[in-house]
Amino acid sequence: MAKPLYRAIDGTQDFFDRDVERFDKVINFAADMFARYGYARIRTPIFEATELFSRSIGAVTDIVEKEMYTFKPGSESITLRPEGTAGTVRAYLQHGLDNQGGLVKLWYDGPMFRRERPQKGRKRQFHQIGVEAIGSADPLLDAEVITMGLRYYESLGIADVGLRLNSIGCRNEDCRPKFRRLLREAIQPNLEKYCKSCQTRFERNVLRIIDCKDENCQRLNQDLPKSYDHLCGECADHFEKVKEGVTALGGAYVVDHSLVRGLDYYARSVFEYTHGSLGAQSAIGGGGRYDGLVEELGGKETPAVGFALGVERILIALEAANACACSYPLQVYGVTQGEAAHRAMAGLLARLRAAGFSADMDYDGKSLKAQMRTANRRQALCCLILGDDELGRGEVTLKRMGEAGGQEAVSLFDSIEAVRKAVSWGV
Ligand code: HAM
């Protein structure tokens, strides 16, 4: 095999054939499900002003500090989007969707870019499907969004998706700021025992210490105060209603105080979907409420909630569940011997395709046996076998593959009808 001069960049991926079909199916199922919940589709640019992301996601987050692909082709700094919420809110404001009054529900899919260390389920170019419901603080909306995610995974055939739920409160002085102070007081005496990253987080982003993955830090974290025990009255009430709503809509959850999420725009509800097939990167999706973001980006005070699901991680979970066998089978494979038969088969396949069948043939001059092997590998439902002699008689052999089996000579004139029968048998 020739050695290629170039390889895809680490953390990026080529998708072929069956994987592309699965990928499309994952998106199509989302389109179908989200439309039923009233979401309209939006497509925003892949790059935006760098400041949009540092302002939304937060300057002191892993994403903004070290994972963004940022470049400066002219005087302005631009960044490949690391996520979809910031661009969606930017578009919502730019196009005056805030003036329509009431709730605006938008969904999107597309590639995102983060310079993370690649590993299973963690890519540098990955794809998300996301929803953003902008304009309501109703806890029932959080519950609807959260359970819609669960219904979506179910619809794909992914069972056993876990749901972690937490509330990190709001910006009111007696809510998150107070909790941050309590947390610092509790951590301070042991600060030196924490890992280096946590020590820098202490001043800059103390909440992130709670979800540190280091075993020693996790041990130290065991007795820390929990955010849901220190919410202001309104946030506590909101969280209770979110939990009630999720239960009422058929979702099972675990409240997990260590869930704080890696983006700064969140307020109140945060959640993550997990799946056992993913190993260390167990989050198959995540989201939360971001009540301050629209205002932060220049709009009126507007509550909002949403999530994003990782497509690559959904594909891993599908593979593990052996679910969604959504490969569209090849219906007809043309097998030929002789030049005239080869040409005639090209014409016959063109007629079959025009009649709506999926059909293909060999273009490498392979032997009959090798062509039959290809038909099997491609899981063709039937083969049309044509030699120059048969062509002379105006006939073709139709062979049913798989369990149906059997073959018969049919007139070339009737071959499309014969394929129709064979294919409807085979499916
Ligand atoms: P996030 O948790 O950063 O949230 O990403 C959402 C999902 O994207 C993750 O749960 C994971 O499945 C997938 N994902 C993230 N990074 C990678 C990666 N490097 N490789 C593969 N998959 C990845 C957000 O992005 C928020 N914008 C979600 C949101 C929408 N919150 C409110 N609205």
Coordinates of C-alpha atoms and ligand atoms in Angstrom, one line a residue:
M1 CA 0.0 0.0 0.0
A2 CA 1.3 3.5 -0.9
K3 CA 2.4 5.5 2.1
P4 CA 0.3 8.7 2.3
L5 CA 2.2 12.0 2.4
Y6 CA -0.4 13.5 4.8
R7 CA -2.6 12.3 7.6
A8 CA -5.6 13.9 9.2
I9 CA -4.6 16.2 12.1
D10 CA -4.6 14.4 15.5
G11 CA -8.0 14.6 17.1
T12 CA -9.8 14.9 13.8
Q13 CA -11.6 12.1 12.0
D14 CA -12.7 10.9 8.6
F15 CA -16.1 9.3 8.4
F16 CA -16.9 6.7 5.7
D17 CA -20.0 5.0 4.4
R18 CA -21.8 3.3 7.3
D19 CA -20.5 5.8 9.8
V20 CA -21.7 8.7 7.6
E21 CA -25.1 7.0 7.5
R22 CA -25.2 6.6 11.3
F23 CA -24.1 10.2 11.6
D24 CA -26.9 11.4 9.4
K25 CA -29.4 9.3 11.2
V26 CA -28.3 10.8 14.5
I27 CA -28.9 14.3 13.1
N28 CA -32.2 13.3 11.4
F29 CA -33.6 11.8 14.6
A30 CA -32.7 15.0 16.4
A31 CA -34.4 17.1 13.7
D32 CA -37.5 15.0 14.1
M33 CA -37.6 15.0 17.9
F34 CA -36.8 18.6 18.4
A35 CA -39.4 19.8 15.8
R36 CA -42.0 17.9 17.9
Y37 CA -40.9 20.1 20.9
G38 CA -41.2 23.3 18.8
Y39 CA -37.6 24.0 18.0
A40 CA -36.6 25.8 14.8
R41 CA -33.3 25.2 13.2
I42 CA -30.4 27.7 13.2
R43 CA -27.0 27.5 11.5
T44 CA -24.4 30.0 12.6
P45 CA -20.8 30.6 11.4
I46 CA -18.0 28.3 12.4
F47 CA -15.8 31.2 13.5
E48 CA -16.8 34.2 15.5
A49 CA -15.0 37.1 17.3
T50 CA -12.8 35.7 20.0
E51 CA -14.2 38.1 22.5
L52 CA -17.7 36.5 22.1
F53 CA -16.3 33.3 23.5
S54 CA -14.1 34.7 26.3
R55 CA -17.0 36.8 27.4
S56 CA -19.6 34.0 27.3
I57 CA -17.7 30.9 28.4
G58 CA -15.5 32.9 30.8
A59 CA -11.9 34.1 30.6
V60 CA -10.9 31.8 33.4
T61 CA -12.0 28.5 32.0
D62 CA -10.0 25.7 30.4
I63 CA -11.7 26.2 27.1
V64 CA -10.8 29.9 26.8
E65 CA -7.4 29.7 28.5
K66 CA -6.0 26.8 26.6
E67 CA -8.3 25.1 24.1
M68 CA -9.4 27.6 21.6
Y69 CA -8.2 27.8 18.0
T70 CA -7.6 31.5 17.7
F71 CA -6.0 33.4 14.9
K72 CA -5.6 36.9 13.7
P73 CA -5.7 37.2 9.9
G74 CA -6.1 41.0 10.1
S75 CA -6.7 43.4 12.9
E76 CA -9.5 41.4 14.6
S77 CA -9.0 38.2 16.6
I78 CA -11.2 35.3 15.5
T79 CA -11.8 31.8 17.0
L80 CA -13.2 28.5 15.7
R81 CA -16.2 28.0 17.8
P82 CA -15.6 25.7 20.7
E83 CA -19.4 25.4 21.4
G84 CA -22.7 26.6 20.0
T85 CA -24.5 28.5 22.7
A86 CA -22.5 31.8 22.4
G87 CA -23.0 32.0 18.6
T88 CA -26.7 31.2 19.0
V89 CA -27.3 33.9 21.5
R90 CA -25.3 36.4 19.4
A91 CA -27.5 35.5 16.4
Y92 CA -30.6 35.8 18.6
L93 CA -29.7 39.3 19.5
Q94 CA -28.3 40.4 16.1
H95 CA -31.5 39.4 14.3
G96 CA -33.9 40.9 16.9
L97 CA -35.4 37.6 18.0
D98 CA -35.6 39.1 21.4
N99 CA -38.2 41.6 20.1
Q100 CA -40.7 38.8 19.1
G101 CA -41.6 38.5 22.8
G102 CA -41.8 35.2 24.6
L103 CA -39.9 32.0 24.3
V104 CA -37.6 31.3 21.3
K105 CA -36.6 27.7 20.8
L106 CA -33.6 27.0 18.5
W107 CA -31.6 23.9 17.6
Y108 CA -28.4 23.4 15.7
D109 CA -25.8 20.8 14.7
G110 CA -22.3 21.2 13.4
P111 CA -18.6 20.9 14.1
M112 CA -16.9 22.5 17.2
F113 CA -13.2 22.9 17.9
R114 CA -11.3 22.5 21.1
R115 CA -7.5 21.9 21.4
E116 CA -7.9 19.1 24.0
R117 CA -5.6 16.1 24.4
P118 CA -7.2 13.6 22.0
Q119 CA -8.4 10.3 23.4
K120 CA -11.4 8.0 23.1
G121 CA -14.5 10.2 22.7
R122 CA -12.4 13.4 23.0
K123 CA -11.6 15.1 19.6
R124 CA -10.3 18.4 18.6
Q125 CA -12.9 18.7 15.9
F126 CA -16.1 17.1 17.2
H127 CA -19.8 17.6 16.4
Q128 CA -22.6 18.7 18.6
I129 CA -26.3 18.7 18.4
G130 CA -27.6 21.5 20.6
V131 CA -30.9 23.2 21.7
E132 CA -31.4 26.6 23.2
A133 CA -34.7 27.7 24.7
I134 CA -34.4 31.5 25.3
G135 CA -36.9 33.7 27.1
S136 CA -38.4 31.7 30.1
A137 CA -37.4 31.0 33.6
D138 CA -40.1 28.4 34.1
P139 CA -38.6 25.3 35.9
L140 CA -40.9 23.1 33.8
L141 CA -39.0 24.3 30.7
D142 CA -35.7 23.0 32.3
A143 CA -37.5 19.7 32.9
E144 CA -38.8 19.6 29.3
V145 CA -35.3 20.3 27.9
I146 CA -33.7 17.7 30.2
T147 CA -36.2 14.9 29.5
M148 CA -36.2 15.7 25.8
G149 CA -32.5 14.8 25.8
L150 CA -33.4 11.5 27.5
R151 CA -36.2 10.8 25.0
Y152 CA -33.8 11.5 22.1
Y153 CA -31.2 8.9 23.3
E154 CA -34.0 6.4 23.8
S155 CA -35.3 7.0 20.3
L156 CA -31.8 6.1 18.9
G157 CA -31.8 2.9 21.0
I158 CA -29.3 4.0 23.6
A159 CA -30.5 2.7 26.9
D160 CA -29.1 3.3 30.4
V161 CA -28.3 7.0 29.9
G162 CA -27.6 8.4 33.4
L163 CA -28.6 11.9 34.3
R164 CA -26.7 14.0 36.8
L165 CA -28.4 17.1 38.1
N166 CA -27.3 20.0 40.3
S167 CA -28.1 23.7 40.9
I168 CA -25.2 26.2 41.2
G169 CA -27.5 29.1 42.1
C170 CA -27.6 32.6 40.8
R171 CA -25.5 35.8 41.0
N172 CA -27.4 37.2 44.0
E173 CA -25.1 38.1 46.9
D174 CA -26.8 35.5 49.2
C175 CA -26.5 32.7 46.6
R176 CA -23.5 31.8 44.6
P177 CA -21.1 34.5 45.8
K178 CA -21.9 33.4 49.4
F179 CA -21.4 29.8 48.5
R180 CA -18.0 30.6 46.9
R181 CA -16.9 32.3 50.1
L182 CA -18.0 29.2 52.2
L183 CA -16.1 27.0 49.8
R184 CA -12.9 29.0 50.1
E185 CA -13.2 29.0 53.9
A186 CA -13.6 25.2 53.8
I187 CA -10.7 24.6 51.3
Q188 CA -8.2 27.1 52.7
P189 CA -6.9 25.0 55.6
N190 CA -6.0 22.1 53.2
L191 CA -5.1 24.2 50.1
E192 CA -1.5 23.0 50.1
K193 CA -2.6 19.4 49.8
Y194 CA -4.6 20.1 46.6
C195 CA -3.1 19.6 43.1
K196 CA -1.4 22.5 41.3
S197 CA -4.4 23.2 39.1
C198 CA -6.7 23.4 42.1
Q199 CA -4.4 25.8 43.8
T200 CA -4.6 28.2 40.9
R201 CA -8.4 27.7 40.7
F202 CA -8.7 28.7 44.3
E203 CA -8.6 32.4 43.6
R204 CA -9.7 32.4 40.0
N205 CA -12.5 29.9 39.8
V206 CA -13.0 28.1 43.0
L207 CA -16.2 26.2 41.9
R208 CA -14.1 24.1 39.5
I209 CA -12.1 22.6 42.4
I210 CA -15.3 20.6 43.2
D211 CA -15.1 18.7 39.9
C212 CA -11.4 18.0 39.9
K213 CA -10.7 14.5 38.7
D214 CA -7.5 14.0 40.8
E215 CA -8.2 11.2 43.3
N216 CA -6.5 13.1 46.2
C217 CA -8.4 16.3 45.5
Q218 CA -11.6 14.2 45.3
R219 CA -10.9 12.8 48.8
L220 CA -10.2 16.3 50.2
N221 CA -13.5 17.4 48.6
Q222 CA -15.7 14.9 50.4
D223 CA -16.6 17.2 53.2
L224 CA -17.0 20.4 51.3
P225 CA -20.3 22.4 51.5
K226 CA -22.7 21.5 48.8
S227 CA -24.1 24.2 46.5
Y228 CA -27.7 22.9 46.7
D229 CA -27.6 23.4 50.5
H230 CA -26.7 27.1 50.1
L231 CA -29.1 28.4 47.4
C232 CA -31.1 31.6 47.9
G233 CA -34.8 31.0 48.5
E234 CA -35.8 31.5 44.8
C235 CA -33.1 29.2 43.5
A236 CA -33.9 26.5 46.0
D237 CA -37.6 26.7 45.0
H238 CA -36.6 26.6 41.3
F239 CA -34.4 23.5 41.9
E240 CA -37.2 21.7 43.7
K241 CA -39.6 22.4 40.8
V242 CA -37.0 21.2 38.2
K243 CA -36.6 17.9 40.0
E244 CA -40.4 17.5 40.4
G245 CA -40.8 18.3 36.7
V246 CA -38.2 15.8 35.5
T247 CA -39.8 13.1 37.6
A248 CA -43.3 14.0 36.3
L249 CA -42.0 13.8 32.7
G250 CA -40.5 10.3 33.3
G251 CA -36.8 11.1 33.9
A252 CA -34.7 9.4 36.5
Y253 CA -31.8 11.6 37.9
V254 CA -29.1 11.6 40.5
V255 CA -28.4 14.9 42.3
D256 CA -24.6 15.4 42.2
H257 CA -23.1 18.4 43.9
S258 CA -19.8 17.9 42.2
L259 CA -21.3 18.8 38.8
V260 CA -20.4 22.4 38.2
R261 CA -19.7 22.3 34.4
G262 CA -16.7 23.9 32.6
L263 CA -18.4 27.0 31.2
D264 CA -19.1 30.1 33.3
Y265 CA -22.4 31.2 31.8
Y266 CA -24.4 28.8 33.8
A267 CA -26.8 29.7 36.6
R268 CA -29.2 27.5 38.6
S269 CA -29.8 24.1 36.9
V270 CA -26.9 22.2 35.4
F271 CA -27.0 18.6 34.1
E272 CA -25.0 16.0 32.3
Y273 CA -26.0 12.8 30.5
T274 CA -23.6 9.9 31.0
H275 CA -23.1 6.6 29.3
G276 CA -21.0 3.6 30.5
S277 CA -19.5 2.9 27.1
L278 CA -17.5 6.1 27.1
G279 CA -14.9 5.4 29.8
A280 CA -13.3 8.5 31.2
Q281 CA -15.2 10.9 28.9
S282 CA -18.5 9.6 30.2
A283 CA -20.5 12.8 29.4
I284 CA -22.5 12.0 26.3
G285 CA -24.2 15.4 26.6
G286 CA -24.6 18.3 29.0
G287 CA -26.3 21.6 29.5
G288 CA -28.0 23.9 31.9
R289 CA -29.6 27.3 32.5
Y290 CA -27.7 30.4 31.5
D291 CA -30.0 33.3 32.8
G292 CA -27.3 36.0 32.6
L293 CA -25.8 35.4 29.2
V294 CA -28.2 37.3 26.9
E295 CA -27.7 40.4 29.1
E296 CA -23.9 39.8 29.2
L297 CA -23.9 40.0 25.4
G298 CA -25.9 43.2 25.3
G299 CA -29.5 42.1 25.5
K300 CA -32.2 42.6 28.1
E301 CA -32.3 40.3 31.1
T302 CA -33.5 37.1 29.6
P303 CA -33.5 33.6 31.2
A304 CA -32.5 30.6 29.0
V305 CA -31.7 27.0 29.1
G306 CA -30.2 24.4 26.7
F307 CA -28.0 21.5 26.1
A308 CA -25.5 20.1 23.7
L309 CA -24.9 16.4 22.9
G310 CA -21.7 15.1 21.5
V311 CA -22.2 13.2 18.2
E312 CA -19.0 11.2 18.3
R313 CA -19.9 10.0 21.8
I314 CA -23.4 9.1 20.6
L315 CA -21.8 7.0 17.9
I316 CA -19.6 5.2 20.4
A317 CA -22.7 4.5 22.6
L318 CA -24.6 3.3 19.5
E319 CA -21.8 0.9 18.6
A320 CA -21.7 -0.4 22.2
A321 CA -25.5 -0.9 22.3
N322 CA -25.3 -2.5 18.8
A323 CA -28.3 -0.2 18.2
C324 CA -29.4 1.7 15.2
A325 CA -28.4 -0.8 12.5
C326 CA -29.1 2.0 10.1
S327 CA -27.0 1.0 7.2
Y328 CA -29.0 1.4 4.1
P329 CA -28.4 -1.9 2.2
L330 CA -27.4 -2.0 -1.4
Q331 CA -30.3 -3.5 -3.3
V332 CA -28.7 -4.7 -6.5
Y333 CA -25.1 -5.6 -7.3
G334 CA -24.3 -6.1 -11.0
V335 CA -21.9 -8.9 -11.8
T336 CA -20.5 -9.2 -15.3
Q337 CA -18.3 -11.3 -17.6
G338 CA -17.2 -9.9 -20.9
E339 CA -17.0 -6.4 -22.3
A340 CA -20.4 -6.2 -23.9
A341 CA -22.1 -7.4 -20.7
H342 CA -20.1 -4.9 -18.7
R343 CA -21.5 -2.0 -20.9
A344 CA -25.0 -3.4 -20.9
M345 CA -25.0 -3.7 -17.1
A346 CA -24.0 0.0 -16.8
G347 CA -27.2 0.8 -18.8
L348 CA -29.3 -1.6 -16.7
L349 CA -28.1 -0.2 -13.4
A350 CA -28.9 3.3 -14.7
R351 CA -32.5 2.2 -15.3
L352 CA -32.7 0.5 -11.9
R353 CA -31.4 3.7 -10.2
A354 CA -33.9 5.8 -12.1
A355 CA -36.6 3.4 -10.8
G356 CA -35.5 4.1 -7.3
F357 CA -33.2 1.1 -6.5
S358 CA -29.7 1.4 -5.0
A359 CA -27.4 -0.4 -7.4
D360 CA -23.7 -0.7 -8.0
M361 CA -21.2 -2.8 -10.0
D362 CA -17.5 -3.6 -10.3
Y363 CA -15.3 -1.3 -12.3
D364 CA -11.9 -3.0 -11.6
G365 CA -12.2 -5.9 -14.0
K366 CA -12.4 -8.4 -11.1
S367 CA -13.1 -12.1 -11.6
L368 CA -16.7 -13.4 -11.3
K369 CA -15.8 -14.9 -7.9
A370 CA -14.3 -11.7 -6.6
Q371 CA -17.4 -9.7 -7.8
M372 CA -19.6 -12.1 -5.9
R373 CA -17.4 -11.6 -2.8
T374 CA -17.9 -7.8 -3.1
A375 CA -21.7 -8.3 -3.4
N376 CA -21.6 -10.3 -0.1
R377 CA -19.4 -7.7 1.6
R378 CA -21.7 -4.9 0.5
Q379 CA -24.7 -6.9 1.8
A380 CA -26.5 -6.6 -1.6
L381 CA -30.0 -8.0 -1.5
C382 CA -29.7 -9.5 -4.9
C383 CA -27.2 -9.8 -7.8
L384 CA -27.8 -9.5 -11.5
I385 CA -25.3 -11.7 -13.3
L386 CA -24.7 -11.1 -16.9
G387 CA -22.3 -12.7 -19.4
D388 CA -21.9 -11.9 -23.1
D389 CA -23.8 -15.2 -24.0
E390 CA -26.8 -14.4 -21.8
L391 CA -26.8 -10.9 -23.2
G392 CA -27.0 -12.5 -26.7
R393 CA -30.1 -14.4 -25.5
G394 CA -31.6 -11.2 -24.0
E395 CA -31.5 -12.7 -20.5
V396 CA -29.9 -12.0 -17.1
T397 CA -29.5 -14.2 -14.0
L398 CA -31.1 -12.8 -10.9
K399 CA -29.6 -14.3 -7.7
R400 CA -31.2 -13.6 -4.3
M401 CA -28.6 -13.2 -1.6
G402 CA -28.8 -14.1 2.1
E403 CA -31.3 -16.5 3.5
A404 CA -33.9 -16.1 0.7
G405 CA -31.4 -17.7 -1.8
G406 CA -32.2 -19.2 -5.2
Q407 CA -31.6 -17.9 -8.7
E408 CA -33.5 -17.7 -12.0
A409 CA -33.0 -16.5 -15.6
V410 CA -35.2 -13.6 -16.4
S411 CA -35.6 -11.6 -19.6
L412 CA -33.7 -8.4 -19.7
F413 CA -36.9 -6.7 -20.6
D414 CA -38.6 -7.8 -17.3
S415 CA -35.5 -7.4 -15.1
I416 CA -36.6 -4.3 -13.2
E417 CA -39.9 -6.0 -12.2
A418 CA -38.0 -9.1 -11.2
V419 CA -35.7 -7.0 -9.0
R420 CA -38.7 -5.3 -7.5
K421 CA -40.1 -8.7 -6.4
A422 CA -36.7 -10.0 -5.2
V423 CA -36.0 -6.9 -3.2
S424 CA -39.4 -6.7 -1.5
W425 CA -38.9 -10.4 -0.5
G426 CA -35.4 -9.7 0.8
V427 CA -36.3 -6.7 3.0
Ligands
HAM1 P1 -20.2 20.9 26.9 O1 -20.4 20.1 28.1 O2 -18.9 21.6 26.9 O3 -21.4 21.9 26.8 O4 -20.3 20.0 25.7 C1 -21.5 19.2 25.4 C2 -21.1 17.8 24.9 O5 -20.2 17.9 23.8 C3 -20.3 17.0 25.9 O6 -21.1 16.4 26.9 C4 -19.7 16.0 25.0 O7 -20.6 15.0 24.7 C5 -19.4 16.8 23.8 N1 -18.0 17.2 23.7 C6 -17.4 18.3 24.4 N2 -16.1 18.3 24.1 C7 -15.8 17.3 23.3 C8 -14.6 16.8 22.6 N3 -13.4 17.4 22.8 N4 -14.7 15.7 21.9 C9 -15.9 15.1 21.7 N5 -17.0 15.5 22.3 C10 -17.0 16.6 23.0 C11 -21.5 22.9 25.8 O8 -20.8 22.9 24.8 C12 -22.6 23.8 26.0 N6 -22.7 24.8 24.9 C13 -24.0 23.1 26.2 C14 -25.1 24.0 26.4 C15 -26.0 24.4 25.4 N7 -25.5 24.6 27.5 C16 -26.5 25.3 27.3 N8 -26.9 25.2 26.1

